[in-house]
mmCIF file of C-alpha atoms in Angstrom:
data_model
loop_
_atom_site.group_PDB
_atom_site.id
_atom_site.type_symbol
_atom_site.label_atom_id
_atom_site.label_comp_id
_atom_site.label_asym_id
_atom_site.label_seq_id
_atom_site.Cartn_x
_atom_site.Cartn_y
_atom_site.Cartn_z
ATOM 1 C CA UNK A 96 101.213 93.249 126.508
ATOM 2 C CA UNK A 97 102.107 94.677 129.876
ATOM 3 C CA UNK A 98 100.197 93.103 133.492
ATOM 4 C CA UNK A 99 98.889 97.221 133.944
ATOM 5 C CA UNK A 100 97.030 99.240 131.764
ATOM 6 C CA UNK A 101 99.158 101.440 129.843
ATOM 7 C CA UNK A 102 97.703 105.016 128.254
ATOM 8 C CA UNK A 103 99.340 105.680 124.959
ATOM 9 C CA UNK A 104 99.562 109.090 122.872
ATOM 10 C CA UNK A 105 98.855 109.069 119.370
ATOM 11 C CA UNK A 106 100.289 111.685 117.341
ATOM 12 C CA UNK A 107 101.424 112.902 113.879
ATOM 13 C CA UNK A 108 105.494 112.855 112.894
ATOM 14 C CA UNK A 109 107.513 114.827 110.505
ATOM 15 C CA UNK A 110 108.100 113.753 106.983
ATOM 16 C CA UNK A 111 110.647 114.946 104.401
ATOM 17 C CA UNK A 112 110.253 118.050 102.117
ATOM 18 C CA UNK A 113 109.799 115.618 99.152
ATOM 19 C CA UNK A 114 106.679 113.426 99.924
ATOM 20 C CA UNK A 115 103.359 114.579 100.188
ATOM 21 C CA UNK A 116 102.355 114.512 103.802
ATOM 22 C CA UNK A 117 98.852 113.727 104.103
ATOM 23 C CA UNK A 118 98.526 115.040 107.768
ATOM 24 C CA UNK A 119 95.821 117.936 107.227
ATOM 25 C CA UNK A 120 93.401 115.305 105.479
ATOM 26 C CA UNK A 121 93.433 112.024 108.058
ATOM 27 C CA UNK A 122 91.640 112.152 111.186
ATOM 28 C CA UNK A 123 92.074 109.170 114.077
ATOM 29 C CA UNK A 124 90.213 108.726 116.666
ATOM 30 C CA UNK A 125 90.939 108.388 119.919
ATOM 31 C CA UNK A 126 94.032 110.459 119.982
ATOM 32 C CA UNK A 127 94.685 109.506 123.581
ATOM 33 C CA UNK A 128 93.683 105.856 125.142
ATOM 34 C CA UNK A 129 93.958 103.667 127.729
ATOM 35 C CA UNK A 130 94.521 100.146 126.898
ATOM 36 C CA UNK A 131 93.747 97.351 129.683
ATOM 37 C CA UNK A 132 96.429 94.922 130.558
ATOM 38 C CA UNK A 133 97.135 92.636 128.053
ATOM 39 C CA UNK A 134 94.448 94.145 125.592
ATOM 40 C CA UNK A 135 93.962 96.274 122.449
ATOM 41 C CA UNK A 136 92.066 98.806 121.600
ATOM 42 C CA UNK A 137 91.359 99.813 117.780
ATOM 43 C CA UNK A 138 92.600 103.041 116.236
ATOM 44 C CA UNK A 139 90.156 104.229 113.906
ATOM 45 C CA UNK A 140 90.931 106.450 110.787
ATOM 46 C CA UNK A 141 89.263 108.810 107.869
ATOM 47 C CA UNK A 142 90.511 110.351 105.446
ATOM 48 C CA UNK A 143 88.602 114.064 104.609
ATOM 49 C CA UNK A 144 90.523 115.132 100.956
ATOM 50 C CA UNK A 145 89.462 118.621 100.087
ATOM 51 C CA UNK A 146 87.444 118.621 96.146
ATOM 52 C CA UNK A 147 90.618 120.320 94.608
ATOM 53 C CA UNK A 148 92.995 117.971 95.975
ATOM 54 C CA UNK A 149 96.054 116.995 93.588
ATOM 55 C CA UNK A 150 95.848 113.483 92.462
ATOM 56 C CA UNK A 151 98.624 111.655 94.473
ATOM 57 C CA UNK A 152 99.752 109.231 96.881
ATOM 58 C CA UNK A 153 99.562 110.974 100.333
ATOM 59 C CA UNK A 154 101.675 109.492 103.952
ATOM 60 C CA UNK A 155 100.931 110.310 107.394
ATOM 61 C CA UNK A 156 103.601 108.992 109.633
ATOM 62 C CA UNK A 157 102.241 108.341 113.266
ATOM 63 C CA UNK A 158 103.968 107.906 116.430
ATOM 64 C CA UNK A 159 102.032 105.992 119.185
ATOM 65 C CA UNK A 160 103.956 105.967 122.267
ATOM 66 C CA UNK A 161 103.005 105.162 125.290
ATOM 67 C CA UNK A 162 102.801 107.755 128.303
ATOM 68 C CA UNK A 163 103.835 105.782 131.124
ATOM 69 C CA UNK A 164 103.982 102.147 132.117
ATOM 70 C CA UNK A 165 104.099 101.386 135.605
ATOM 71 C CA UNK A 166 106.094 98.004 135.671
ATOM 72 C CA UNK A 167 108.427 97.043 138.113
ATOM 73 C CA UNK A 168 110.377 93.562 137.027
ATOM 74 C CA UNK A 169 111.102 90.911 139.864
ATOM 75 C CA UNK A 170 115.072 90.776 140.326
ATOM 76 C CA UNK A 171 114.605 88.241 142.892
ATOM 77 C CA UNK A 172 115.511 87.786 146.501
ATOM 78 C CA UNK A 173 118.170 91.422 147.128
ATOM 79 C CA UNK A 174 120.215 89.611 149.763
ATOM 80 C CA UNK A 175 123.009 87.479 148.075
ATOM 81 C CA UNK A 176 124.165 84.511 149.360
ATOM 82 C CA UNK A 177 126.754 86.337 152.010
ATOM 83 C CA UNK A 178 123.947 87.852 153.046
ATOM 84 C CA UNK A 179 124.960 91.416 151.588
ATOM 85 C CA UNK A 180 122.305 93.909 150.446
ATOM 86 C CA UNK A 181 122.246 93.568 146.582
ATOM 87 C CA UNK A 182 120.837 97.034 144.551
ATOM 88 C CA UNK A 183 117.343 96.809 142.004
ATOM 89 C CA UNK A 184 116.378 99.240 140.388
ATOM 90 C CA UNK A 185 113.611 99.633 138.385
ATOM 91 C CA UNK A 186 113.711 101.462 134.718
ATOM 92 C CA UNK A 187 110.369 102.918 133.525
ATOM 93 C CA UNK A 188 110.111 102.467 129.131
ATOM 94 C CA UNK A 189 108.292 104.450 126.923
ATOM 95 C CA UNK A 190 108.057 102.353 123.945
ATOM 96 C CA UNK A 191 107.483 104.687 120.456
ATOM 97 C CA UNK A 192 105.420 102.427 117.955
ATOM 98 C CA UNK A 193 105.757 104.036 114.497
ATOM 99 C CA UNK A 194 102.560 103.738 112.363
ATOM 100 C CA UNK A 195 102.956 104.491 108.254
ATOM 101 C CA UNK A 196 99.855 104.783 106.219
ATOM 102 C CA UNK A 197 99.368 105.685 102.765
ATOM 103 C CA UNK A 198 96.540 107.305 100.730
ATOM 104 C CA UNK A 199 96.270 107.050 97.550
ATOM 105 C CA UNK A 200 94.358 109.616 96.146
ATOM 106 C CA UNK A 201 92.560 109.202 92.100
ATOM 107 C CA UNK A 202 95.997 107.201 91.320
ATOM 108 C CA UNK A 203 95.709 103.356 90.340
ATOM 109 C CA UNK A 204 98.348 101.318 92.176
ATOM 110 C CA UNK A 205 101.513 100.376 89.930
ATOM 111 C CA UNK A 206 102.101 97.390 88.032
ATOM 112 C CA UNK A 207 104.482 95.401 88.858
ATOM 113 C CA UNK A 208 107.222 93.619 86.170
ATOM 114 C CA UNK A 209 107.864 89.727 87.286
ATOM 115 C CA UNK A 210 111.050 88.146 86.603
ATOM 116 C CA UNK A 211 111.561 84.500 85.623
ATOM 117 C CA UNK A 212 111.868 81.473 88.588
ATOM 118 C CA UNK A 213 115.102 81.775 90.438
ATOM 119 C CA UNK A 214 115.817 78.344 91.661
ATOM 120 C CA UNK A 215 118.005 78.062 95.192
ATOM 121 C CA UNK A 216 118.281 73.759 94.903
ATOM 122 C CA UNK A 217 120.519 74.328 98.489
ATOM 123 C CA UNK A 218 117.956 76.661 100.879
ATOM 124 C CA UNK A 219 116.307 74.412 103.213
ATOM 125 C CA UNK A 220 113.302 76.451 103.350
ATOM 126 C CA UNK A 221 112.195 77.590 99.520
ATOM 127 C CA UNK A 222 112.822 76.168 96.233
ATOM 128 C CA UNK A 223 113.343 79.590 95.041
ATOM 129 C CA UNK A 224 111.968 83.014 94.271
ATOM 130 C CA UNK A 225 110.313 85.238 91.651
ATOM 131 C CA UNK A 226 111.551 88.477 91.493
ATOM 132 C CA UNK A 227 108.984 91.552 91.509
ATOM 133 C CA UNK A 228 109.716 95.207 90.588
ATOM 134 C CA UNK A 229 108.418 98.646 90.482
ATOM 135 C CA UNK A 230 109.228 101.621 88.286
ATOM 136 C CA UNK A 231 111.524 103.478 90.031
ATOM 137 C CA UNK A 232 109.992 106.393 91.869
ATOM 138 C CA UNK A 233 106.243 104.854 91.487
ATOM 139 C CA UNK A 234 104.193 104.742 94.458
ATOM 140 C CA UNK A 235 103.685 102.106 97.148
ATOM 141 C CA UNK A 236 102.511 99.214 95.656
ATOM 142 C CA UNK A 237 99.738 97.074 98.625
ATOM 143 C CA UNK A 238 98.157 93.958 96.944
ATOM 144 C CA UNK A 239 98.242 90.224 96.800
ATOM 145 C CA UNK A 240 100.411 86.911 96.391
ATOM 146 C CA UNK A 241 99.675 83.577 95.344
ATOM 147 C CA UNK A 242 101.785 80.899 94.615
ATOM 148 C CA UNK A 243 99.650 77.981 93.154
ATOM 149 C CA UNK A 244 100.629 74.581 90.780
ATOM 150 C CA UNK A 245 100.301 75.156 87.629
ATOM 151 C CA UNK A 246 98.693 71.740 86.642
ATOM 152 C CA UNK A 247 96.732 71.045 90.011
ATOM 153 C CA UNK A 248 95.780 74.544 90.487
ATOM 154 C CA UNK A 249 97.202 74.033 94.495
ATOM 155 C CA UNK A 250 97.413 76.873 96.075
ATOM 156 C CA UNK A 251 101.050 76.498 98.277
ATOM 157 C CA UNK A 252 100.556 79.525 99.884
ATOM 158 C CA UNK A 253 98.973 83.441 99.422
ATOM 159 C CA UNK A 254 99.090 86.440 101.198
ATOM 160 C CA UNK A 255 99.823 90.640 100.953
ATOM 161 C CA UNK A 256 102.569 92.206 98.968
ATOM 162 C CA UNK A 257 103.366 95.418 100.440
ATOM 163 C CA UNK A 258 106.124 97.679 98.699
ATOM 164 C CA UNK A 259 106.497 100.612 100.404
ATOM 165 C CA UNK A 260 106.881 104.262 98.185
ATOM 166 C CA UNK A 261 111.143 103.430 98.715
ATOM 167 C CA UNK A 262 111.425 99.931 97.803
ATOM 168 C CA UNK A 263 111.581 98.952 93.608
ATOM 169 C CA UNK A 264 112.330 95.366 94.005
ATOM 170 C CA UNK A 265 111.408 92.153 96.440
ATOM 171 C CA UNK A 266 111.266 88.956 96.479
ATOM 172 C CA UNK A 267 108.040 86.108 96.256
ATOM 173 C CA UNK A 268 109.760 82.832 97.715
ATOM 174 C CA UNK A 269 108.019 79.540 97.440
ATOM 175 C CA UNK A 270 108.202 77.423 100.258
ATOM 176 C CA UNK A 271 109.436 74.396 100.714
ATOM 177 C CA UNK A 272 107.947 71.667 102.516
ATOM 178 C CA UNK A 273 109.628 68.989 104.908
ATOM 179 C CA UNK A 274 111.073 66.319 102.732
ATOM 180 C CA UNK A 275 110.699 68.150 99.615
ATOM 181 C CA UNK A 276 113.434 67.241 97.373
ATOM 182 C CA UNK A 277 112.183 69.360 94.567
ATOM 183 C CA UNK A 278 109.067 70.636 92.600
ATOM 184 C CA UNK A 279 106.635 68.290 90.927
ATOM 185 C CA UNK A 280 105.295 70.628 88.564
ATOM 186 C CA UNK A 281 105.904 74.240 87.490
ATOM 187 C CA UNK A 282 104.693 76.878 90.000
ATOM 188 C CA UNK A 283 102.749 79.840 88.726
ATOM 189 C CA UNK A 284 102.729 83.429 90.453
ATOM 190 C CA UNK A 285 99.916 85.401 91.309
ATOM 191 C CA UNK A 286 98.843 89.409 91.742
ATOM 192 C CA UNK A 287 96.118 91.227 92.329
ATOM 193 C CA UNK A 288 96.625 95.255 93.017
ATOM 194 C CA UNK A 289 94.654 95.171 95.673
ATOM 195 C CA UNK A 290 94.182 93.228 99.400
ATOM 196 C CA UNK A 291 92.324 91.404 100.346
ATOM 197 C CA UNK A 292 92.146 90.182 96.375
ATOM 198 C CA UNK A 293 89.429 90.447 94.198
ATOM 199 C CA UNK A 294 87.961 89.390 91.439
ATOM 200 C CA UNK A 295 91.017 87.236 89.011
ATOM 201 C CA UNK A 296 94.056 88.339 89.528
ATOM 202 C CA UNK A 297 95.618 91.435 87.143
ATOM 203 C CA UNK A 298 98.790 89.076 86.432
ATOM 204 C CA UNK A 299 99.649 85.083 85.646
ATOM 205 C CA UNK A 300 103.334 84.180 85.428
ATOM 206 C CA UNK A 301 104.774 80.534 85.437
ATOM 207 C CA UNK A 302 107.935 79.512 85.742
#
C-alpha cells in the first residue's frame, strides 16, 4: 500500500535439515512483478510431485521482498522557527514478506483431541475457551471452527484453524458479546479437517 508502484521479487528460502522442503515440486508464477500503487496482484502456484514421491507433508518457505520503493515521506517545512536550515533525509525500505505453504502429499490431515470448556467468568471479551491439540510431531493441521448453541443451533461465530507443523496445542475462544453476563445455554465446538468446510463436520464436542 505505497502511492508508487513497487516491483517485488519472489523467491524460495532455506529450510532446516529436518523438514521436507518441497521447493523442487512448486512452481509460482510470476516470479518477478510489478504491483500498481495501492494494488495487488495474485501469486499463482502448482504443485508438480514426481509418481514416486514419498507420502509426506512438504513446505516451501518464500520470501517476497520488494526491490525498491521509491517513497520519499513529507517532514514538513526544513526551516525551523529561527529560521535555521533543519536536515531530512529520506530512508529507502525493502520490506521482506515471508510466505509458508504446505503440501500435503497422500497424508490425511491429523485429528485433533478437544479438551473440556474452560470458563474465564472475568475476560471482558470471551466466556472461555476449548482447548485443541495435536499429536506431537504430526503435521500441520488447516481446517475449520464453529462455535454454535447447542439448543438453538446459533452459530456465534466460525472460521479457519490453522496449526502450523510446530504448534501441538491452541486455543478456540468464544466470544463474548456486549452486555453478556454469561451463557444461556451450553456451547458446542465444531471441526472439519478441511477449509473452507465441507460436508458435517468430522467432530461435535459440548461443553
Amino acid at each position: 500500500m505505497t502511492p508508487s508502484p513497487v516491483e517485488f521479487e519472489v523467491r524460495p528460502d532455506d529450510l532446516p535439515d529436518e523438514v521436507n522442503d518441497g521447493q523442487d515440486y512448486l512452481r509460482w508464477a510470476p516470479e518477478r512483478t510489478v504491483v500498481p500503487a495501492n494494488r495487488s496482484r495474485p501469486l499463482r502456484m502448482v504443485f508438480r510431485p514426481p509418481a514416486d514421491l514419498p507420502a509426506g507433508e512438504y513446505i516451501v518457505r518464500l520470501a517476497v521482498q520488494s526491490r525498491e520503493v521509491d517513497y520519499e515521506p513529507d517532514f514538513g517545512d526544513s526551516e525551523s522557527e529561527e529560521g535555521e536550515q533543519g536536515l531530512s533525509v529520506g530512508v529507502a525500505l525493502q520490506p521482506v514478506l515471508p510466505v509458508t505453504v504446505y503440501i500435503r502429499h497422500n497424508v490425511d490431515s491429523p485429528s485433533l483431541s478437544v479438551g473440556e470448556f474452560t470458563p474465564s467468568p472475568d475476560d471482558g471479551d470471551t466466556h472461555g475457551y476449548f482447548t485443541v491439540s495435536k499429536p506431537p510431531e504430526a503435521i500441520s493441521f488447516i481446517g475449520t471452527v464453529a462455535l454454535v448453541g447447542a439448543s438453538s443451533g446459533e452459530r456465534y461465530t466460525s472460521g479457519r484453524l490453522r496449526m502450523g507443523n510446530t504448534v501441538d496445542e491452541q486455543r478456540v475462544r468464544v466470544p463474548r458479546s456486549d452486555g453478556d453476563t454469561g451463557l444461556e445455554e451450553s456451547i458446542c465446538l465444531q471441526i472439519w479437517p478441511e477449509f473452507p468446510a465441507r460436508g458435517e463436520p468430522e467432530q461435535t464436542v459440548c461443553q
